[in-house]
Amino acid sequence: MFRLLIAPLLLLCISYSIKAQKVDPWKITATTINPADYYGVTVANGMIGIVSAPEPFKIKDVVLAGAYDLYGRGRVSNFLRSFNLLNATLDIDGKRMDAKAATGLKQELDMQHASFTTSFNYTDKATVSYTYYSLRQLPFTVLMDITVTAKKDITINSSSVMEAPDALKDVQNYYNEIDRPHVVISLLTSSAKSPTGKLLMCASNTFLFNEHHGEEPRVIHEMWDNNMHLMKFSKKIKAGETYRYSIAGSSITSAHHDDPLNEAERLTIYAKLEGRDRLLNFHNKAWDELWKSDIVIEGDEQSQQDVRSMLYHLYSFTREGTALSPSPMGLSGLGYNGHVFWDTELWMYPAMLVLQPALAKSMMEYRFQRLEAAKRNAFSKGYKGAMYPWESAETGVEETPVWALSGPFEHHITACVGIAAWNYYCVTQDKTWLKEKGYPILAATADFWASRVERNGPGKFDIKNVVAADEWAENVDNNAFTNAAAKANLQFATEAAKILGISPDADWMNVSNNIPILKFTDGVTREHASYNGEGIKQADVNLLSYPLKEITDPKDIRKDLEYYEKRVPNEGTPAMTQAVFTTLYARLGDGEKAYYWFKDAYIPNLNPPFRVIAETKGGTNPYFATGAGGILQSVLMGFGGLEITPKGIVQLKSVLPANWKKLTIKGVGTEKKTFAVGK
């Protein structure tokens, strides 16, 4: 069933906003925890992700960026669950604290400092809370802070549990104590091999106590089975007293370090001797620095919280100074095998490039370091230059399962990478980077398109047999987005060469000028040569207006919008399409339609209790970072009017939704400028 009317959802959005009063712009709180309808939220630092669970002192998943092995779906590399190093137990007077024992259970994500807190009461004996962090300043290290306030005299028994996921093999468990005159360090450590034995995965943790040396609780080690062991202690607490202790841990693999077992313990020792206060101080400062680049919405509290949540997740899933790039689900789990698609370059990357160029640089470094693999991929298909794989993991070879035709045929990814490289230069104006890394990508991808086209006469340099950006269109000719993206790639390679004083290949512009963009007789852009009005999975033609700037006449933009917005089914399609509609309608000055599509892009995709975004309406696979990236672009480039140009970021005329009083975008670009739109 295709969408014809927008009024019903507008009413839904209005009623929704009426109910959602006094929404905290920084904290998302859940006071109703239903394990049967619970979708965890992620705390991450761009390297290690921790996914929440409804049960007290439990963690659902620990995911490490860059750790892949052959496992599970599709006979290709997959993300792996790492050791669960933050599971814990707490007994009060012999009673285990679980969901049955806890009353007044509350969980809260603090986006400002990337922390997750659970708190509850236990009868009339104690109140308990714990907060965990994926420390921003230490890529492989996490911290959990636990506080028990006694209402009566009580005895607590607490354990830190190290648990290996079932997929790992040859698990080895270790326990060591390092005794120095000023400190005793108890190390709970495990190592294991990944499913094929390719990786050595290691984790270690330790308790941090506040007592003076020599007065700390005695720690005891227990071995349960090959996949689990723990260390524990006991403590008596008097009525009215508050007792606090922490668990610091590190997880790392041979994909990140040549000696991961010793390094995991060294990192944990480092955290122990830094101490809880210094660890949190540096963590908070790092997040304060990130939030200097922010989006502030006045007049719509729920939209403010939701947009900040999207920004929080993208900040959490990326890290400065790496050669890593986020997958569609970021570090929220094993979704899409942790592979990197066009989701990065077209959907997540632009928002990061505008607000955090250093994070965007890591994404581009990922592609640069895999340029040689892309060249080998082009060679194997009979083409020149570099052909980036549809799904990429550690090595940069094609990682799409063979049953998915997108692997051999969804070629527009190559243009997306080339365009992203050009846009990095546009925002940063970094000619050194352009010469050393950007231009090699641009030239190689341009060479690919020059060899990829079939030269059938002037204006007919056809690109045949591709999977379109609209993935329901398989093995079609002259797909609108593929063709327009190829044209842009060729043009940008030419411009980059001129900036660097290099003579560009004259054939690049010859090819660009002869790639066709098909039209129906009424002037509507035709999605591909055999397209006749079928339903579409996701945005394709409308991307020619933004971000490609292939179609610039407002009349043509509106004509394409009004045609294709009616061809997106109500269900089963990813969230990004509506974000494109939002951006274009905002730029056309239609605030009502722009706001409708803004809400339609994510409200039906939200899952409880933390409003995490699934890929589709009613979907249950959060967190869909791709959708978040698209929606952020609709705010930045749509309502905010920001535009990336060869001279930097400028602001175009735009329009706000009726209920937004003001939109302020802080910390834009390398100069950290502020842009605002008001009424």
XYZ file of C-alpha atoms in Angstrom:
679
model
C 0.000 0.000 0.000
C 1.509 3.278 -1.068
C 1.321 6.570 0.743
C -1.217 9.051 -0.605
C -2.281 11.145 2.400
C -0.226 12.771 5.129
C -2.938 14.077 7.446
C -3.305 10.971 9.677
C 0.382 10.946 10.632
C 0.348 14.682 11.201
C -2.413 14.165 13.743
C -0.395 11.358 15.294
C 2.649 13.592 15.568
C 0.579 16.398 17.127
C -0.961 14.075 19.721
C 2.450 12.556 20.370
C 3.989 15.961 21.070
C 1.130 16.893 23.411
C 1.804 13.819 25.543
C 5.576 14.313 25.577
C 5.881 17.276 27.925
C 8.993 18.367 29.828
C 11.401 16.142 28.007
C 14.980 16.247 29.265
C 17.244 17.333 26.385
C 20.181 15.260 27.669
C 18.747 12.262 29.500
C 16.492 9.438 28.359
C 14.884 7.746 31.345
C 13.001 4.467 31.601
C 10.937 3.700 34.679
C 8.967 0.860 33.117
C 11.339 -1.989 32.313
C 9.641 -4.838 30.468
C 12.158 -7.537 29.458
C 9.746 -8.808 26.797
C 9.667 -5.394 25.114
C 13.148 -4.059 25.769
C 15.691 -2.849 23.235
C 19.031 -1.947 24.728
C 20.820 1.337 24.277
C 24.547 1.533 23.590
C 27.321 3.282 25.461
C 30.396 3.375 23.232
C 33.615 5.273 22.582
C 34.098 4.509 18.892
C 35.966 1.305 19.694
C 34.103 -0.668 22.345
C 30.313 -0.741 22.602
C 28.322 -1.850 25.655
C 24.649 -2.670 25.092
C 22.256 -2.478 28.045
C 20.050 -5.254 29.392
C 16.849 -5.109 31.475
C 18.232 -7.324 34.242
C 20.223 -5.563 37.007
C 24.000 -5.944 36.737
C 23.763 -7.573 33.321
C 25.164 -6.418 29.971
C 23.604 -7.697 26.740
C 26.583 -7.337 24.406
C 30.139 -6.071 24.281
C 31.252 -5.306 20.708
C 34.724 -4.284 19.542
C 35.167 -2.311 16.328
C 37.488 -3.944 13.821
C 37.241 -7.493 15.242
C 35.982 -9.786 12.463
C 36.109 -13.487 11.730
C 34.283 -15.999 9.565
C 31.195 -16.790 11.602
C 27.442 -16.954 11.164
C 25.693 -15.375 8.186
C 26.862 -15.720 4.629
C 30.323 -17.346 4.768
C 31.920 -13.910 5.139
C 33.606 -11.916 7.900
C 31.393 -11.002 10.830
C 31.547 -8.812 13.900
C 32.159 -10.875 17.020
C 30.859 -10.517 20.530
C 33.728 -9.852 22.865
C 34.083 -11.064 26.448
C 31.320 -9.756 28.657
C 33.580 -8.065 31.188
C 30.999 -5.947 33.029
C 28.509 -8.565 34.152
C 28.389 -8.518 37.930
C 26.409 -9.769 40.906
C 25.393 -8.140 44.163
C 23.998 -10.013 47.166
C 22.566 -8.146 50.163
C 22.338 -10.274 53.291
C 22.520 -13.352 51.089
C 19.797 -12.256 48.655
C 20.823 -11.886 44.986
C 19.832 -8.534 43.469
C 17.815 -9.339 40.361
C 14.667 -8.044 38.699
C 12.488 -9.822 41.275
C 14.354 -8.374 44.246
C 14.545 -4.837 42.852
C 11.752 -2.309 43.280
C 11.518 1.098 41.674
C 13.906 -0.014 38.949
C 15.014 2.896 36.767
C 17.488 3.104 33.894
C 18.836 6.289 32.396
C 21.103 7.215 29.507
C 23.009 10.451 30.045
C 23.991 11.562 26.556
C 26.022 14.536 27.740
C 28.694 12.327 29.310
C 27.863 8.986 27.689
C 26.903 7.039 30.797
C 24.201 4.505 31.605
C 22.784 4.281 35.125
C 20.514 1.705 36.720
C 19.055 2.316 40.179
C 16.629 0.458 42.430
C 15.583 -0.232 46.008
C 15.857 -3.470 47.929
C 13.045 -3.692 50.513
C 13.867 -1.481 53.487
C 17.543 -2.442 53.516
C 19.296 -0.503 50.773
C 19.223 1.598 47.655
C 21.547 0.570 44.845
C 22.800 2.256 41.707
C 25.477 1.519 39.150
C 26.752 3.496 36.183
C 28.951 2.284 33.386
C 31.046 4.116 30.833
C 32.971 3.249 27.704
C 35.804 5.619 28.462
C 36.266 8.126 25.652
C 39.937 8.798 26.362
C 40.877 5.096 26.558
C 39.670 3.240 23.456
C 39.716 -0.295 24.898
C 38.678 0.438 28.494
C 35.352 0.531 30.341
C 34.345 1.465 33.871
C 31.424 0.543 36.114
C 30.707 2.548 39.267
C 28.567 0.836 41.955
C 27.005 2.564 44.966
C 25.113 0.919 47.854
C 23.415 3.042 50.509
C 22.395 1.024 53.540
C 19.135 1.762 55.345
C 19.966 -0.906 57.932
C 23.151 -2.700 58.852
C 23.824 -5.042 55.928
C 26.465 -7.304 54.447
C 27.090 -7.177 50.716
C 28.776 -9.781 48.575
C 29.724 -8.608 45.107
C 31.380 -10.318 42.183
C 32.772 -9.297 38.815
C 32.031 -12.001 36.266
C 34.103 -12.621 33.144
C 32.091 -14.521 30.555
C 33.095 -15.784 27.096
C 30.554 -15.804 24.260
C 29.692 -19.263 22.950
C 31.267 -18.592 19.541
C 34.769 -18.276 20.994
C 36.932 -21.355 21.457
C 39.963 -22.491 23.456
C 39.038 -20.218 26.347
C 41.816 -19.691 28.877
C 41.116 -18.104 32.264
C 43.702 -16.429 34.486
C 43.775 -14.755 37.869
C 46.743 -12.803 39.172
C 47.475 -10.473 42.049
C 50.141 -7.828 41.775
C 51.228 -6.760 45.262
C 53.095 -3.495 45.615
C 53.772 -1.407 48.733
C 51.145 1.124 47.673
C 48.558 -1.054 45.912
C 47.246 -4.581 45.366
C 45.849 -5.256 41.897
C 43.595 -8.282 41.349
C 43.368 -9.177 37.672
C 40.534 -11.303 36.312
C 41.630 -12.181 32.765
C 40.449 -14.376 29.910
C 41.618 -15.115 26.389
C 40.085 -17.123 23.569
C 40.384 -17.718 19.868
C 37.817 -16.491 17.376
C 35.775 -19.172 15.571
C 38.400 -19.954 12.900
C 41.334 -19.242 15.193
C 42.208 -16.117 13.212
C 42.050 -13.751 16.198
C 43.151 -13.924 19.805
C 40.542 -12.075 21.865
C 41.418 -10.990 25.395
C 39.836 -9.142 28.296
C 40.820 -8.260 31.832
C 39.264 -6.361 34.709
C 39.875 -5.366 38.305
C 38.145 -3.817 41.309
C 38.783 -0.194 42.289
C 38.231 0.407 46.000
C 38.150 3.695 47.898
C 39.710 2.363 51.088
C 43.297 3.165 51.934
C 45.850 0.551 50.941
C 45.724 -2.343 53.352
C 42.100 -1.691 54.281
C 40.511 -2.877 51.035
C 38.214 -5.905 51.041
C 39.866 -9.249 50.386
C 39.278 -10.449 46.835
C 38.658 -14.155 46.137
C 38.781 -15.867 42.753
C 36.347 -18.601 41.703
C 36.469 -20.737 38.569
C 33.021 -21.878 37.427
C 33.595 -23.427 34.020
C 35.701 -22.844 30.925
C 33.480 -19.977 29.757
C 33.069 -18.140 33.066
C 35.032 -17.205 36.162
C 34.735 -14.433 38.697
C 36.321 -12.548 41.556
C 34.362 -11.441 44.604
C 34.528 -9.677 47.945
C 32.373 -9.066 51.036
C 31.747 -5.866 52.971
C 29.672 -4.875 55.998
C 27.909 -1.535 55.691
C 26.290 0.277 58.607
C 22.887 1.941 58.446
C 23.111 5.362 56.793
C 26.443 4.669 55.142
C 27.101 4.747 51.410
C 29.704 2.383 50.002
C 31.126 2.835 46.521
C 33.427 0.644 44.478
C 34.197 0.299 40.791
C 35.146 -2.248 38.163
C 37.563 -1.226 35.406
C 38.209 -3.504 32.472
C 39.794 -3.651 29.041
C 39.130 -5.722 25.946
C 41.425 -5.981 22.926
C 42.245 -8.448 20.153
C 45.114 -9.380 17.869
C 43.398 -7.234 15.217
C 44.315 -4.228 17.367
C 47.576 -5.272 19.038
C 50.325 -7.836 18.483
C 50.225 -8.963 22.119
C 46.593 -8.642 23.203
C 46.752 -10.830 26.321
C 49.440 -8.803 28.056
C 48.066 -5.554 26.680
C 44.603 -6.224 28.111
C 46.153 -6.562 31.565
C 48.404 -3.545 31.092
C 45.424 -1.402 30.080
C 43.464 -2.559 33.109
C 46.410 -1.829 35.404
C 46.677 1.610 33.810
C 43.016 2.292 34.584
C 43.406 0.996 38.157
C 46.336 3.292 38.887
C 44.711 6.284 37.192
C 41.850 5.839 39.627
C 38.146 6.382 39.289
C 38.144 10.175 39.641
C 40.831 10.797 37.017
C 39.228 8.312 34.636
C 35.863 10.059 34.828
C 37.382 13.525 34.681
C 39.159 12.811 31.382
C 36.114 10.974 30.016
C 33.809 13.889 30.799
C 36.220 16.422 29.317
C 36.413 14.418 26.091
C 32.625 14.402 25.760
C 32.416 18.098 26.656
C 34.757 18.721 23.734
C 32.598 16.654 21.365
C 29.452 18.487 22.423
C 30.931 21.830 21.431
C 29.490 20.699 18.101
C 25.790 20.355 18.779
C 22.289 20.904 17.416
C 19.932 23.002 19.547
C 16.205 23.041 18.769
C 13.984 25.541 20.580
C 10.242 24.951 20.764
C 10.110 21.167 20.311
C 11.491 19.323 23.331
C 10.943 15.827 21.989
C 12.595 16.584 18.664
C 15.510 18.093 20.581
C 15.991 14.934 22.633
C 15.581 12.677 19.604
C 18.022 14.608 17.414
C 20.573 14.752 20.211
C 20.188 10.996 20.678
C 20.976 10.502 16.991
C 24.032 12.724 17.289
C 25.095 10.952 20.492
C 24.967 7.587 18.740
C 27.032 8.712 15.751
C 29.608 10.286 18.066
C 29.659 7.032 20.033
C 30.155 4.847 16.975
C 33.140 6.762 15.528
C 36.570 7.632 16.840
C 39.270 10.120 15.932
C 42.676 8.851 14.864
C 41.595 5.450 13.577
C 41.112 3.799 10.212
C 37.700 2.479 11.237
C 34.288 3.257 9.784
C 30.856 2.522 11.264
C 28.495 -0.138 9.991
C 24.739 0.491 9.635
C 24.216 -0.610 13.249
C 27.374 0.997 14.619
C 28.528 -0.691 17.830
C 25.017 -1.639 18.956
C 25.424 -5.324 18.112
C 26.225 -7.680 15.273
C 23.756 -6.253 12.734
C 24.825 -6.403 9.080
C 27.896 -8.341 10.270
C 29.495 -5.029 11.228
C 30.234 -4.385 7.549
C 30.735 -0.959 6.004
C 28.380 0.076 3.150
C 27.381 3.305 1.409
C 25.512 3.865 4.671
C 28.714 5.459 5.923
C 29.614 7.781 3.066
C 26.168 8.899 1.955
C 24.205 8.833 5.208
C 26.359 9.044 8.351
C 29.477 10.772 7.073
C 28.019 14.166 6.009
C 26.753 14.992 9.504
C 30.103 13.973 11.015
C 32.003 15.917 8.374
C 30.073 19.094 9.156
C 30.252 18.767 12.942
C 33.318 16.617 13.606
C 35.816 16.662 10.715
C 38.307 14.659 12.789
C 35.823 11.803 13.116
C 35.035 12.027 9.408
C 38.760 11.799 8.691
C 38.858 8.361 10.330
C 36.082 7.206 7.998
C 38.059 8.389 4.975
C 41.244 6.789 6.303
C 39.360 3.492 6.364
C 38.731 3.806 2.618
C 42.210 5.077 1.794
C 43.886 2.138 3.506
C 41.726 -0.225 1.438
C 42.304 1.503 -1.897
C 44.636 -1.245 -3.155
C 42.001 -3.877 -2.376
C 39.492 -1.797 -4.358
C 41.914 -1.720 -7.296
C 42.218 -5.507 -7.186
C 38.426 -5.733 -7.106
C 38.168 -3.614 -10.259
C 40.817 -5.728 -11.991
C 38.942 -8.947 -11.239
C 35.807 -7.542 -12.912
C 37.701 -6.344 -15.973
C 37.727 -2.646 -15.070
C 40.425 -0.054 -14.451
C 40.938 2.070 -11.371
C 39.334 1.176 -8.050
C 35.997 -0.517 -7.470
C 35.013 -0.417 -3.792
C 33.103 -3.446 -2.471
C 29.451 -3.135 -1.522
C 30.197 -4.667 1.897
C 33.622 -4.121 3.405
C 35.167 -5.369 6.635
C 38.783 -5.588 7.767
C 40.665 -6.190 4.520
C 38.583 -4.217 2.026
C 37.666 -7.195 -0.161
C 34.047 -7.870 -1.097
C 32.230 -9.245 1.963
C 28.668 -9.420 0.619
C 27.208 -12.943 0.938
C 27.196 -14.505 -2.524
C 23.425 -14.859 -2.633
C 23.035 -11.045 -2.515
C 23.334 -9.499 -5.980
C 24.343 -6.179 -4.456
C 27.902 -7.496 -4.038
C 28.837 -7.837 -7.707
C 26.470 -5.153 -9.042
C 25.781 -2.263 -6.632
C 28.535 -0.140 -8.107
C 27.397 3.287 -6.937
C 29.328 2.695 -3.687
C 32.505 3.556 -5.611
C 31.157 6.988 -6.482
C 29.963 7.510 -2.909
C 33.525 6.995 -1.662
C 34.945 9.364 -4.269
C 32.376 12.065 -3.455
C 33.100 11.692 0.272
C 36.797 12.259 -0.374
C 36.025 15.435 -2.319
C 33.691 16.702 0.389
C 36.383 16.191 3.033
C 38.611 18.543 1.105
C 35.751 21.015 0.583
C 35.089 21.272 4.327
C 38.693 21.227 5.559
C 40.478 22.872 2.583
C 43.378 20.552 3.443
C 45.444 20.405 0.239
C 48.071 18.163 1.807
C 45.436 15.559 2.600
C 43.931 16.009 -0.868
C 47.295 15.365 -2.514
C 48.308 12.401 -0.361
C 44.992 10.616 0.164
C 41.978 12.326 -1.374
C 43.217 12.592 -4.927
C 44.462 8.986 -5.129
C 40.923 7.898 -4.216
C 39.289 10.360 -6.615
C 41.553 9.506 -9.543
C 41.210 5.754 -9.093
C 37.422 5.892 -8.770
C 37.190 8.202 -11.790
C 39.287 5.739 -13.780
C 36.814 3.039 -12.778
C 33.843 4.955 -14.209
C 35.711 5.805 -17.405
C 36.223 2.077 -17.949
C 32.788 1.086 -16.630
C 30.669 3.042 -19.115
C 29.671 1.537 -22.459
C 30.263 4.141 -25.164
C 27.273 4.000 -27.461
C 27.488 7.457 -29.025
C 27.206 11.104 -27.846
C 25.024 11.347 -24.735
C 24.898 7.566 -24.505
C 27.823 6.521 -22.348
C 25.583 3.976 -20.665
C 26.117 2.285 -17.309
C 24.335 -1.016 -17.716
C 23.542 -3.955 -15.463
C 23.651 -2.500 -11.955
C 21.722 -2.842 -8.725
C 20.216 0.602 -8.170
C 20.367 2.653 -4.994
C 16.740 1.516 -4.864
C 17.750 -2.087 -4.223
C 14.488 -3.546 -5.439
C 15.732 -2.626 -8.923
C 18.274 -5.335 -9.715
C 20.336 -5.654 -12.895
C 18.910 -2.569 -14.558
C 20.422 -0.073 -16.991
C 21.178 3.629 -16.502
C 20.033 3.902 -12.903
C 19.513 7.564 -12.028
C 21.556 7.651 -8.824
C 24.380 5.478 -10.139
C 24.717 7.592 -13.275
C 24.527 10.937 -11.488
C 26.951 9.835 -8.767
C 29.415 8.643 -11.413
C 29.150 12.026 -13.155
C 29.875 13.828 -9.879
C 32.815 11.530 -9.117
C 34.366 12.296 -12.509
C 33.780 16.043 -12.134
C 35.275 16.163 -8.634
C 38.354 14.195 -9.710
C 38.870 16.756 -12.451
C 38.492 19.671 -10.027
C 40.854 18.074 -7.503
C 43.517 17.622 -10.165
C 43.296 21.304 -11.133
C 43.604 22.408 -7.492
C 46.761 20.328 -7.141
C 48.238 21.584 -10.408
C 47.864 18.200 -12.075
C 46.607 17.843 -15.623
C 43.383 15.839 -15.288
C 42.573 13.017 -17.646
C 40.492 14.758 -20.344
C 38.430 11.607 -20.733
C 36.951 12.043 -17.248
C 34.873 15.062 -18.267
C 34.163 13.560 -21.667
C 32.602 10.587 -19.921
C 30.801 12.734 -17.351
C 29.224 14.898 -20.054
C 27.866 11.879 -21.912
C 26.342 9.814 -19.086
C 22.545 10.034 -19.515
C 19.964 10.921 -16.855
C 16.713 9.455 -18.132
C 13.354 11.249 -18.091
C 9.718 10.349 -18.579
C 7.826 12.318 -21.209
C 6.400 14.636 -18.537
C 9.891 15.552 -17.317
C 9.966 13.388 -14.178
C 13.353 11.746 -13.734
C 13.120 8.056 -14.572
C 14.761 5.793 -12.010
C 16.199 3.462 -14.633
C 15.637 2.409 -18.249
C 12.919 -0.146 -17.471
C 11.256 1.702 -14.570
C 7.517 2.275 -14.931
C 6.221 3.493 -11.592
C 6.826 0.509 -9.310
C 7.212 0.858 -5.554
C 10.718 1.752 -4.431
C 12.667 0.437 -1.458
C 14.538 3.668 -0.771
C 15.567 7.043 -2.124
C 17.191 7.040 -5.524
C 16.036 9.736 -7.960
C 15.515 12.316 -5.209
C 19.180 12.033 -4.245
C 19.980 13.759 -7.537
C 18.714 16.997 -5.965
C 20.452 16.478 -2.639
C 23.254 15.676 -2.193
C 24.338 15.327 -5.836
C 23.089 18.721 -7.136
C 22.466 17.144 -10.533
C 18.910 18.514 -10.512
C 18.764 22.108 -9.292
C 15.604 23.712 -10.730
C 13.011 23.929 -7.901
C 10.232 22.959 -10.304
C 12.056 19.789 -11.290
C 12.928 18.987 -7.677
C 9.279 19.296 -6.641
C 8.081 17.296 -9.642
C 10.375 14.391 -8.737
C 9.395 14.655 -5.061
C 5.683 14.544 -5.724
C 6.121 11.531 -8.007
C 8.392 9.357 -5.854
C 6.985 10.181 -2.401
C 3.871 8.239 -3.444
C 5.907 5.181 -4.362
C 7.425 4.383 -0.968
C 5.467 1.611 0.805
C 4.269 2.182 4.350
C 6.302 -0.735 5.676
C 9.515 -2.630 5.033
C 11.658 0.228 3.789
C 14.660 1.836 5.555
C 14.412 5.154 7.353
C 16.634 7.282 5.125
C 14.197 8.000 2.281
C 11.904 10.228 4.303
C 14.930 12.177 5.527
C 15.767 13.075 1.920
C 12.187 14.231 1.387
C 12.532 16.354 4.550
C 15.715 18.000 3.323
C 14.292 18.836 -0.081
C 10.953 20.167 1.143
C 12.714 22.320 3.748
C 14.922 23.794 1.040
C 11.854 24.385 -1.129
C 10.293 26.356 1.738
C 7.529 23.856 2.549
C 7.844 23.565 6.329
C 4.664 21.548 6.794
C 5.648 18.752 4.438
C 9.240 18.832 5.642
C 8.145 18.350 9.251
C 5.753 15.560 8.286
C 8.516 13.608 6.581
C 10.922 14.380 9.435
C 8.587 12.685 11.908
C 7.700 9.905 9.489
C 11.412 9.125 9.108
C 11.801 7.851 12.653
C 8.779 8.041 14.987
C 7.297 4.759 13.664
C 10.756 3.158 13.970
C 11.294 3.838 17.677
C 11.631 1.009 20.174
C 11.202 1.086 23.968
C 12.298 2.043 26.475
C 15.005 4.415 25.121
C 13.514 5.452 21.759
C 16.216 3.620 19.818
C 15.747 3.617 16.044
C 15.136 0.451 14.063
C 15.779 0.192 10.342
C 12.103 0.005 9.342
C 8.721 1.003 10.741
C 7.840 -1.538 13.399
C 11.319 -3.032 13.077
C 13.166 -4.551 16.017
C 16.827 -4.262 15.009
C 18.155 -1.067 16.582
C 20.332 0.916 16.565
C 20.049 1.983 12.906
C 22.826 4.553 12.629
C 22.219 4.961 8.893
C 18.743 6.310 9.542
C 20.074 8.592 12.267
C 22.620 9.982 9.819
C 19.963 10.704 7.229
C 17.720 12.450 9.749
C 20.618 14.527 11.064
C 21.279 15.657 7.498
C 17.638 16.692 7.208
C 18.161 18.962 10.224
C 21.609 20.268 9.257
C 21.204 20.599 5.498
C 17.418 20.774 5.344
C 16.039 22.932 8.165
C 19.520 24.384 8.825
C 20.259 25.073 5.164
C 23.919 24.108 5.391
C 25.635 23.334 2.106
C 29.071 21.877 1.412
C 30.759 23.806 -1.415
C 34.307 23.832 -2.854
C 34.925 26.964 -0.767
C 33.643 25.488 2.492
C 30.300 25.369 4.293
C 27.699 28.009 3.479
C 24.080 28.472 4.514
C 21.186 28.449 2.065
C 17.712 29.810 2.644
C 15.484 27.276 4.360
C 12.444 26.997 6.581
C 11.682 25.637 10.049
C 8.688 23.576 11.163
C 5.850 25.681 12.537
C 6.505 24.631 16.151
C 10.279 25.199 16.063
C 11.182 28.642 17.334
C 14.869 28.495 16.511
C 17.513 26.072 15.277
C 21.149 26.651 16.250
C 23.976 24.531 14.867
C 27.157 24.917 16.900
C 30.743 24.003 16.170
C 30.497 23.653 12.391
C 33.541 22.779 10.311
C 37.192 23.253 11.172
C 36.549 26.829 12.305
C 33.746 25.721 14.668
C 31.282 28.298 13.402
C 27.707 28.750 14.600
C 24.756 28.892 12.202
C 21.193 29.703 13.205
C 17.732 29.743 11.684
C 15.000 31.652 13.501
C 11.586 33.122 12.981
